[in-house]
mmCIF file with all atom_site columns, C-alpha atoms in Angstrom:
data_model
loop_
_atom_site.group_PDB
_atom_site.id
_atom_site.type_symbol
_atom_site.label_atom_id
_atom_site.label_alt_id
_atom_site.label_comp_id
_atom_site.label_asym_id
_atom_site.label_entity_id
_atom_site.label_seq_id
_atom_site.pdbx_PDB_ins_code
_atom_site.Cartn_x
_atom_site.Cartn_y
_atom_site.Cartn_z
_atom_site.occupancy
_atom_site.B_iso_or_equiv
_atom_site.pdbx_formal_charge
_atom_site.auth_seq_id
_atom_site.auth_comp_id
_atom_site.auth_asym_id
_atom_site.auth_atom_id
_atom_site.pdbx_PDB_model_num
ATOM 1   C CA . MET A 1 1   ? -8.570 -21.675 12.201 1.00 71.00 ? 56  MET A CA 1
ATOM 2   C CA . LEU A 1 2   ? -6.459 -22.587 15.239 1.00 83.00 ? 57  LEU A CA 1
ATOM 3   C CA . ALA A 1 3   ? -7.679 -22.962 18.742 1.00 86.00 ? 58  ALA A CA 1
ATOM 4   C CA . PRO A 1 4   ? -6.986 -19.821 20.790 1.00 86.00 ? 59  PRO A CA 1
ATOM 5   C CA . HIS A 1 5   ? -4.337 -21.630 22.914 1.00 90.00 ? 60  HIS A CA 1
ATOM 6   C CA . LEU A 1 6   ? -2.507 -22.815 19.768 1.00 90.00 ? 61  LEU A CA 1
ATOM 7   C CA . GLN A 1 7   ? -2.846 -19.206 18.228 1.00 88.00 ? 62  GLN A CA 1
ATOM 8   C CA . GLU A 1 8   ? -0.956 -17.862 21.316 1.00 89.00 ? 63  GLU A CA 1
ATOM 9   C CA . ILE A 1 9   ? 1.683  -20.422 20.858 1.00 92.00 ? 64  ILE A CA 1
ATOM 10  C CA . VAL A 1 10  ? 2.267  -19.796 17.160 1.00 91.00 ? 65  VAL A CA 1
ATOM 11  C CA . GLU A 1 11  ? 2.310  -16.043 17.867 1.00 88.00 ? 66  GLU A CA 1
ATOM 12  C CA . SER A 1 12  ? 5.020  -16.578 20.551 1.00 88.00 ? 67  SER A CA 1
ATOM 13  C CA . LEU A 1 13  ? 7.017  -18.599 17.955 1.00 89.00 ? 68  LEU A CA 1
ATOM 14  C CA . ALA A 1 14  ? 6.712  -15.738 15.575 1.00 87.00 ? 69  ALA A CA 1
ATOM 15  C CA . THR A 1 15  ? 8.136  -13.217 18.088 1.00 85.00 ? 70  THR A CA 1
ATOM 16  C CA . GLY A 1 16  ? 11.081 -15.642 18.765 1.00 85.00 ? 71  GLY A CA 1
ATOM 17  C CA . GLU A 1 17  ? 10.063 -16.685 22.286 1.00 87.00 ? 72  GLU A CA 1
ATOM 18  C CA . THR A 1 18  ? 11.424 -19.805 23.746 1.00 87.00 ? 73  THR A CA 1
ATOM 19  C CA . ALA A 1 19  ? 9.147  -22.297 25.351 1.00 88.00 ? 74  ALA A CA 1
ATOM 20  C CA . ARG A 1 20  ? 10.170 -21.102 28.834 1.00 90.00 ? 75  ARG A CA 1
ATOM 21  C CA . GLU A 1 21  ? 9.525  -17.525 27.889 1.00 89.00 ? 76  GLU A CA 1
ATOM 22  C CA . ALA A 1 22  ? 6.090  -18.311 26.480 1.00 89.00 ? 77  ALA A CA 1
ATOM 23  C CA . ALA A 1 23  ? 5.250  -20.309 29.509 1.00 90.00 ? 78  ALA A CA 1
ATOM 24  C CA . ALA A 1 24  ? 6.089  -17.436 31.805 1.00 90.00 ? 79  ALA A CA 1
ATOM 25  C CA . ARG A 1 25  ? 4.097  -14.915 29.702 1.00 88.00 ? 80  ARG A CA 1
ATOM 26  C CA . LEU A 1 26  ? 1.055  -17.234 29.513 1.00 88.00 ? 81  LEU A CA 1
ATOM 27  C CA . PHE A 1 27  ? 1.265  -18.366 33.163 1.00 90.00 ? 82  PHE A CA 1
ATOM 28  C CA . ILE A 1 28  ? 1.421  -21.993 32.073 1.00 91.00 ? 83  ILE A CA 1
ATOM 29  C CA . SER A 1 29  ? 4.143  -24.625 32.633 1.00 91.00 ? 84  SER A CA 1
ATOM 30  C CA . PRO A 1 30  ? 6.976  -25.188 29.911 1.00 91.00 ? 85  PRO A CA 1
ATOM 31  C CA . ASN A 1 31  ? 5.671  -28.761 29.611 1.00 94.00 ? 86  ASN A CA 1
ATOM 32  C CA . THR A 1 32  ? 2.168  -27.502 28.622 1.00 93.00 ? 87  THR A CA 1
ATOM 33  C CA . VAL A 1 33  ? 3.900  -25.196 25.980 1.00 93.00 ? 88  VAL A CA 1
ATOM 34  C CA . LYS A 1 34  ? 5.803  -28.206 24.576 1.00 93.00 ? 89  LYS A CA 1
ATOM 35  C CA . SER A 1 35  ? 2.625  -30.290 24.453 1.00 94.00 ? 90  SER A CA 1
ATOM 36  C CA . ARG A 1 36  ? 0.925  -27.309 22.548 1.00 93.00 ? 91  ARG A CA 1
ATOM 37  C CA . LEU A 1 37  ? 3.886  -27.060 20.225 1.00 93.00 ? 92  LEU A CA 1
ATOM 38  C CA . LYS A 1 38  ? 3.474  -30.854 19.363 1.00 94.00 ? 93  LYS A CA 1
ATOM 39  C CA . THR A 1 39  ? -0.250 -30.344 18.679 1.00 93.00 ? 94  THR A CA 1
ATOM 40  C CA . LEU A 1 40  ? 0.433  -27.182 16.666 1.00 92.00 ? 95  LEU A CA 1
ATOM 41  C CA . TYR A 1 41  ? 3.089  -28.966 14.422 1.00 92.00 ? 96  TYR A CA 1
ATOM 42  C CA . GLN A 1 42  ? 0.663  -31.900 13.986 1.00 91.00 ? 97  GLN A CA 1
ATOM 43  C CA . GLN A 1 43  ? -2.131 -29.588 12.994 1.00 90.00 ? 98  GLN A CA 1
ATOM 44  C CA . LEU A 1 44  ? 0.020  -27.458 10.578 1.00 89.00 ? 99  LEU A CA 1
ATOM 45  C CA . GLY A 1 45  ? 2.140  -30.300 9.330  1.00 89.00 ? 100 GLY A CA 1
ATOM 46  C CA . ALA A 1 46  ? 5.113  -28.573 10.449 1.00 90.00 ? 101 ALA A CA 1
ATOM 47  C CA . ARG A 1 47  ? 8.675  -30.025 11.265 1.00 89.00 ? 102 ARG A CA 1
ATOM 48  C CA . ASP A 1 48  ? 9.951  -27.315 13.539 1.00 88.00 ? 103 ASP A CA 1
ATOM 49  C CA . GLN A 1 49  ? 9.300  -23.846 14.907 1.00 87.00 ? 104 GLN A CA 1
ATOM 50  C CA . ALA A 1 50  ? 10.376 -21.862 11.725 1.00 86.00 ? 105 ALA A CA 1
ATOM 51  C CA . HIS A 1 51  ? 8.414  -24.191 9.590  1.00 88.00 ? 106 HIS A CA 1
ATOM 52  C CA . ALA A 1 52  ? 5.236  -23.650 11.808 1.00 89.00 ? 107 ALA A CA 1
ATOM 53  C CA . VAL A 1 53  ? 5.615  -19.781 11.556 1.00 87.00 ? 108 VAL A CA 1
ATOM 54  C CA . ALA A 1 54  ? 6.020  -19.937 7.670  1.00 86.00 ? 109 ALA A CA 1
ATOM 55  C CA . ILE A 1 55  ? 2.833  -22.116 7.391  1.00 87.00 ? 110 ILE A CA 1
ATOM 56  C CA . ALA A 1 56  ? 0.965  -19.718 9.847  1.00 86.00 ? 111 ALA A CA 1
ATOM 57  C CA . PHE A 1 57  ? 1.862  -16.829 7.518  1.00 83.00 ? 112 PHE A CA 1
ATOM 58  C CA . ARG A 1 58  ? 0.939  -18.765 4.400  1.00 82.00 ? 113 ARG A CA 1
ATOM 59  C CA . LEU A 1 59  ? -2.417 -19.635 5.814  1.00 82.00 ? 114 LEU A CA 1
ATOM 60  C CA . GLY A 1 60  ? -3.141 -16.147 7.071  1.00 80.00 ? 115 GLY A CA 1
ATOM 61  C CA . ILE A 1 61  ? -3.003 -17.233 10.670 1.00 83.00 ? 116 ILE A CA 1
ATOM 62  C CA . LEU A 1 62  ? -0.245 -14.658 11.370 1.00 81.00 ? 117 LEU A CA 1
ATOM 63  C CA . ARG A 1 63  ? 0.029  -11.318 9.818  1.00 73.00 ? 118 ARG A CA 1
ATOM 64  C CA . THR A 1 64  ? 2.331  -8.487  9.989  1.00 66.00 ? 119 THR A CA 1
ATOM 65  C CA . THR A 1 65  ? 1.123  -5.803  12.395 1.00 61.00 ? 120 THR A CA 1
ATOM 66  C CA . ASP A 1 66  ? 1.254  -2.966  9.861  1.00 55.00 ? 121 ASP A CA 1
ATOM 67  C CA . GLU A 1 67  ? -0.424 -4.979  6.990  1.00 51.00 ? 122 GLU A CA 1
ATOM 68  C CA . PRO A 1 68  ? -3.854 -5.940  8.419  1.00 48.00 ? 123 PRO A CA 1
ATOM 69  C CA . HIS A 1 69  ? -5.418 -6.403  4.836  1.00 49.00 ? 124 HIS A CA 1
ATOM 70  C CA . LEU A 1 70  ? -3.345 -9.372  3.676  1.00 44.00 ? 125 LEU A CA 1
ATOM 71  C CA . GLN A 1 71  ? -5.567 -12.154 2.211  1.00 49.00 ? 126 GLN A CA 1
ATOM 72  C CA . PRO A 1 72  ? -4.923 -15.693 3.374  1.00 47.00 ? 127 PRO A CA 1
ATOM 73  C CA . VAL A 1 73  ? -3.726 -18.050 0.767  1.00 46.00 ? 128 VAL A CA 1
ATOM 74  C CA . VAL A 1 74  ? -6.069 -20.897 -0.110 1.00 44.00 ? 129 VAL A CA 1
ATOM 75  C CA . ILE A 1 75  ? -3.837 -23.891 -0.129 1.00 43.00 ? 130 ILE A CA 1
ATOM 76  C CA . GLY A 1 76  ? -6.124 -25.970 -2.360 1.00 44.00 ? 131 GLY A CA 1
ATOM 77  C CA . GLY A 1 77  ? -5.398 -23.753 -5.263 1.00 48.00 ? 132 GLY A CA 1
ATOM 78  C CA . ILE A 1 78  ? -1.574 -24.028 -5.125 1.00 50.00 ? 133 ILE A CA 1
ATOM 79  C CA . ASN A 1 79  ? 0.583  -26.601 -6.867 1.00 54.00 ? 134 ASN A CA 1
ATOM 80  C CA . PRO A 1 80  ? 1.860  -28.774 -4.104 1.00 55.00 ? 135 PRO A CA 1
ATOM 81  C CA . ASP A 1 81  ? 5.361  -28.841 -5.494 1.00 58.00 ? 136 ASP A CA 1
ATOM 82  C CA . ARG A 1 82  ? 5.620  -25.074 -5.502 1.00 62.00 ? 137 ARG A CA 1
ATOM 83  C CA . LEU A 1 83  ? 4.088  -24.897 -2.047 1.00 60.00 ? 138 LEU A CA 1
ATOM 84  C CA . ARG A 1 84  ? 6.684  -27.224 -0.621 1.00 64.00 ? 139 ARG A CA 1
ATOM 85  C CA . THR A 1 85  ? 9.501  -25.206 -2.413 1.00 65.00 ? 140 THR A CA 1
ATOM 86  C CA . THR A 1 86  ? 8.035  -21.942 -0.965 1.00 64.00 ? 141 THR A CA 1
ATOM 87  C CA . ILE A 1 87  ? 7.662  -23.285 2.530  1.00 66.00 ? 142 ILE A CA 1
ATOM 88  C CA . ASN A 1 88  ? 11.324 -24.590 2.462  1.00 66.00 ? 143 ASN A CA 1
ATOM 89  C CA . ASP A 1 89  ? 12.452 -21.066 1.255  1.00 65.00 ? 144 ASP A CA 1
ATOM 90  C CA . LEU A 1 90  ? 10.563 -19.332 3.997  1.00 66.00 ? 145 LEU A CA 1
ATOM 91  C CA . THR A 1 91  ? 11.829 -21.803 6.625  1.00 68.00 ? 146 THR A CA 1
ATOM 92  C CA . ALA A 1 92  ? 15.470 -20.989 5.629  1.00 65.00 ? 147 ALA A CA 1
ATOM 93  C CA . LEU A 1 93  ? 14.733 -17.274 5.617  1.00 65.00 ? 148 LEU A CA 1
ATOM 94  C CA . LEU A 1 94  ? 13.244 -17.359 9.180  1.00 67.00 ? 149 LEU A CA 1
ATOM 95  C CA . ARG A 1 95  ? 16.055 -19.429 10.541 1.00 68.00 ? 150 ARG A CA 1
ATOM 96  C CA . ILE A 1 96  ? 18.552 -16.866 9.409  1.00 64.00 ? 151 ILE A CA 1
ATOM 97  C CA . ALA A 1 97  ? 16.380 -14.013 10.424 1.00 64.00 ? 152 ALA A CA 1
ATOM 98  C CA . GLU A 1 98  ? 16.012 -15.424 13.982 1.00 67.00 ? 153 GLU A CA 1
ATOM 99  C CA . LYS A 1 99  ? 19.743 -14.982 14.366 1.00 66.00 ? 154 LYS A CA 1
ATOM 100 C CA . ILE A 1 100 ? 19.773 -11.265 13.847 1.00 66.00 ? 155 ILE A CA 1
ATOM 101 C CA . PRO A 1 101 ? 16.788 -9.969  15.833 1.00 66.00 ? 156 PRO A CA 1
ATOM 102 C CA . ASN A 1 102 ? 18.504 -6.618  16.893 1.00 70.00 ? 157 ASN A CA 1
ATOM 103 C CA . HIS A 1 103 ? 19.523 -5.654  13.447 1.00 66.00 ? 158 HIS A CA 1
ATOM 104 C CA . PRO A 1 104 ? 17.823 -2.248  12.337 1.00 70.00 ? 159 PRO A CA 1
ATOM 105 C CA . ASP A 1 105 ? 16.450 -4.077  9.091  1.00 71.00 ? 160 ASP A CA 1
ATOM 106 C CA . TYR A 1 106 ? 15.012 -7.014  10.935 1.00 69.00 ? 161 TYR A CA 1
ATOM 107 C CA . GLN A 1 107 ? 11.300 -5.868  10.994 1.00 71.00 ? 162 GLN A CA 1
ATOM 108 C CA . ASN A 1 108 ? 11.587 -4.939  7.226  1.00 72.00 ? 163 ASN A CA 1
ATOM 109 C CA . LEU A 1 109 ? 12.958 -8.414  6.695  1.00 71.00 ? 164 LEU A CA 1
ATOM 110 C CA . LEU A 1 110 ? 10.016 -10.044 8.567  1.00 69.00 ? 165 LEU A CA 1
ATOM 111 C CA . ARG A 1 111 ? 7.581  -8.027  6.424  1.00 72.00 ? 166 ARG A CA 1
ATOM 112 C CA . GLU A 1 112 ? 9.348  -9.348  3.281  1.00 72.00 ? 167 GLU A CA 1
ATOM 113 C CA . VAL A 1 113 ? 9.086  -12.896 4.561  1.00 68.00 ? 168 VAL A CA 1
ATOM 114 C CA . ALA A 1 114 ? 5.410  -12.300 5.232  1.00 67.00 ? 169 ALA A CA 1
ATOM 115 C CA . ASP A 1 115 ? 5.026  -10.962 1.767  1.00 70.00 ? 170 ASP A CA 1
ATOM 116 C CA . LEU A 1 116 ? 6.745  -14.083 0.277  1.00 67.00 ? 171 LEU A CA 1
ATOM 117 C CA . ALA A 1 117 ? 4.427  -16.309 2.451  1.00 63.00 ? 172 ALA A CA 1
ATOM 118 C CA . THR A 1 118 ? 1.207  -14.786 0.860  1.00 65.00 ? 173 THR A CA 1
ATOM 119 C CA . ASP A 1 119 ? 2.387  -14.927 -2.697 1.00 66.00 ? 174 ASP A CA 1
ATOM 120 C CA . PRO A 1 120 ? 3.003  -18.516 -4.011 1.00 62.00 ? 175 PRO A CA 1
ATOM 121 C CA . ALA A 1 121 ? 4.555  -17.157 -7.184 1.00 67.00 ? 176 ALA A CA 1
ATOM 122 C CA . ALA A 1 122 ? 6.957  -14.670 -5.454 1.00 67.00 ? 177 ALA A CA 1
ATOM 123 C CA . ASP A 1 123 ? 10.697 -14.984 -6.042 1.00 68.00 ? 178 ASP A CA 1
ATOM 124 C CA . PRO A 1 124 ? 12.686 -15.047 -2.703 1.00 66.00 ? 179 PRO A CA 1
ATOM 125 C CA . ALA A 1 125 ? 15.855 -13.918 -4.457 1.00 69.00 ? 180 ALA A CA 1
ATOM 126 C CA . ALA A 1 126 ? 15.945 -10.243 -3.319 1.00 69.00 ? 181 ALA A CA 1
ATOM 127 C CA . THR A 1 127 ? 14.911 -11.226 0.288  1.00 66.00 ? 182 THR A CA 1
ATOM 128 C CA . LEU A 1 128 ? 17.740 -13.933 0.306  1.00 67.00 ? 183 LEU A CA 1
ATOM 129 C CA . GLN A 1 129 ? 20.225 -11.236 -0.777 1.00 69.00 ? 184 GLN A CA 1
ATOM 130 C CA . GLN A 1 130 ? 19.088 -8.933  1.822  1.00 68.00 ? 185 GLN A CA 1
ATOM 131 C CA . ILE A 1 131 ? 19.435 -11.721 4.475  1.00 66.00 ? 186 ILE A CA 1
ATOM 132 C CA . ALA A 1 132 ? 22.904 -12.551 3.258  1.00 66.00 ? 187 ALA A CA 1
ATOM 133 C CA . ARG A 1 133 ? 23.864 -8.889  3.688  1.00 69.00 ? 188 ARG A CA 1
ATOM 134 C CA . LEU A 1 134 ? 22.298 -8.836  7.161  1.00 65.00 ? 189 LEU A CA 1
ATOM 135 C CA . ALA A 1 135 ? 23.995 -12.153 8.189  1.00 61.00 ? 190 ALA A CA 1
ATOM 136 C CA . GLU A 1 136 ? 27.382 -10.758 6.981  1.00 66.00 ? 191 GLU A CA 1
ATOM 137 C CA . SER A 1 137 ? 26.948 -7.588  8.934  1.00 64.00 ? 192 SER A CA 1
ATOM 138 C CA . ALA A 1 138 ? 25.817 -9.665  11.979 1.00 57.00 ? 193 ALA A CA 1
ATOM 139 C CA . ASP A 1 139 ? 28.863 -11.913 11.564 1.00 56.00 ? 194 ASP A CA 1
ATOM 140 C CA . SER A 1 140 ? 31.227 -8.991  11.380 1.00 58.00 ? 195 SER A CA 1
ATOM 141 C CA . THR A 1 141 ? 29.871 -7.402  14.556 1.00 54.00 ? 196 THR A CA 1
ATOM 142 C CA . ALA A 1 142 ? 29.917 -10.744 16.310 1.00 50.00 ? 197 ALA A CA 1
ATOM 143 C CA . GLY A 1 143 ? 33.640 -10.833 15.847 1.00 49.00 ? 198 GLY A CA 1
ATOM 144 C CA . SER A 1 144 ? 34.239 -7.387  17.208 1.00 45.00 ? 199 SER A CA 1
ATOM 145 C CA . PRO A 1 145 ? 35.889 -6.897  20.627 1.00 44.00 ? 200 PRO A CA 1
ATOM 146 C CA . THR A 1 146 ? 33.019 -4.953  22.045 1.00 43.00 ? 201 THR A CA 1
ATOM 147 C CA . GLU A 1 147 ? 30.568 -7.731  21.144 1.00 42.00 ? 202 GLU A CA 1
ATOM 148 C CA . ALA A 1 148 ? 32.974 -10.362 22.562 1.00 40.00 ? 203 ALA A CA 1
ATOM 149 C CA . ALA A 1 149 ? 33.230 -8.562  25.858 1.00 41.00 ? 204 ALA A CA 1
ATOM 150 C CA . ALA A 1 150 ? 29.331 -8.255  26.273 1.00 41.00 ? 205 ALA A CA 1
#
């Protein structure tokens, strides 16, 4: 389990808040958030924000709001090579998902990523295909004149 102040930070990461936004919401300084991020990364063994979120889902620290009955994965029972691959897959998925937060299928995509995080044997192929479709649709709307004017 994480300390409550680190739990708040990982939850902020999962919602896509910046350090400045998390600081404002938690009534702490951005430097305190950055310090907590560093501690969080060390405790989880994470390289960056997306990696920390993926690990938090994997450990059951984070859960999707509509699926409260997910069981945390026990890391000791997982092949370390497969775990590393799964975390890398989830990190890539989350980085792409972060770029399209206003897409109508975004919440469904996050649920699929969470499902992948709780199943070490899951194949991310279908989710990767969905992300590719969402990314293509996001790219096509980003190039439209109405988007450029905004």
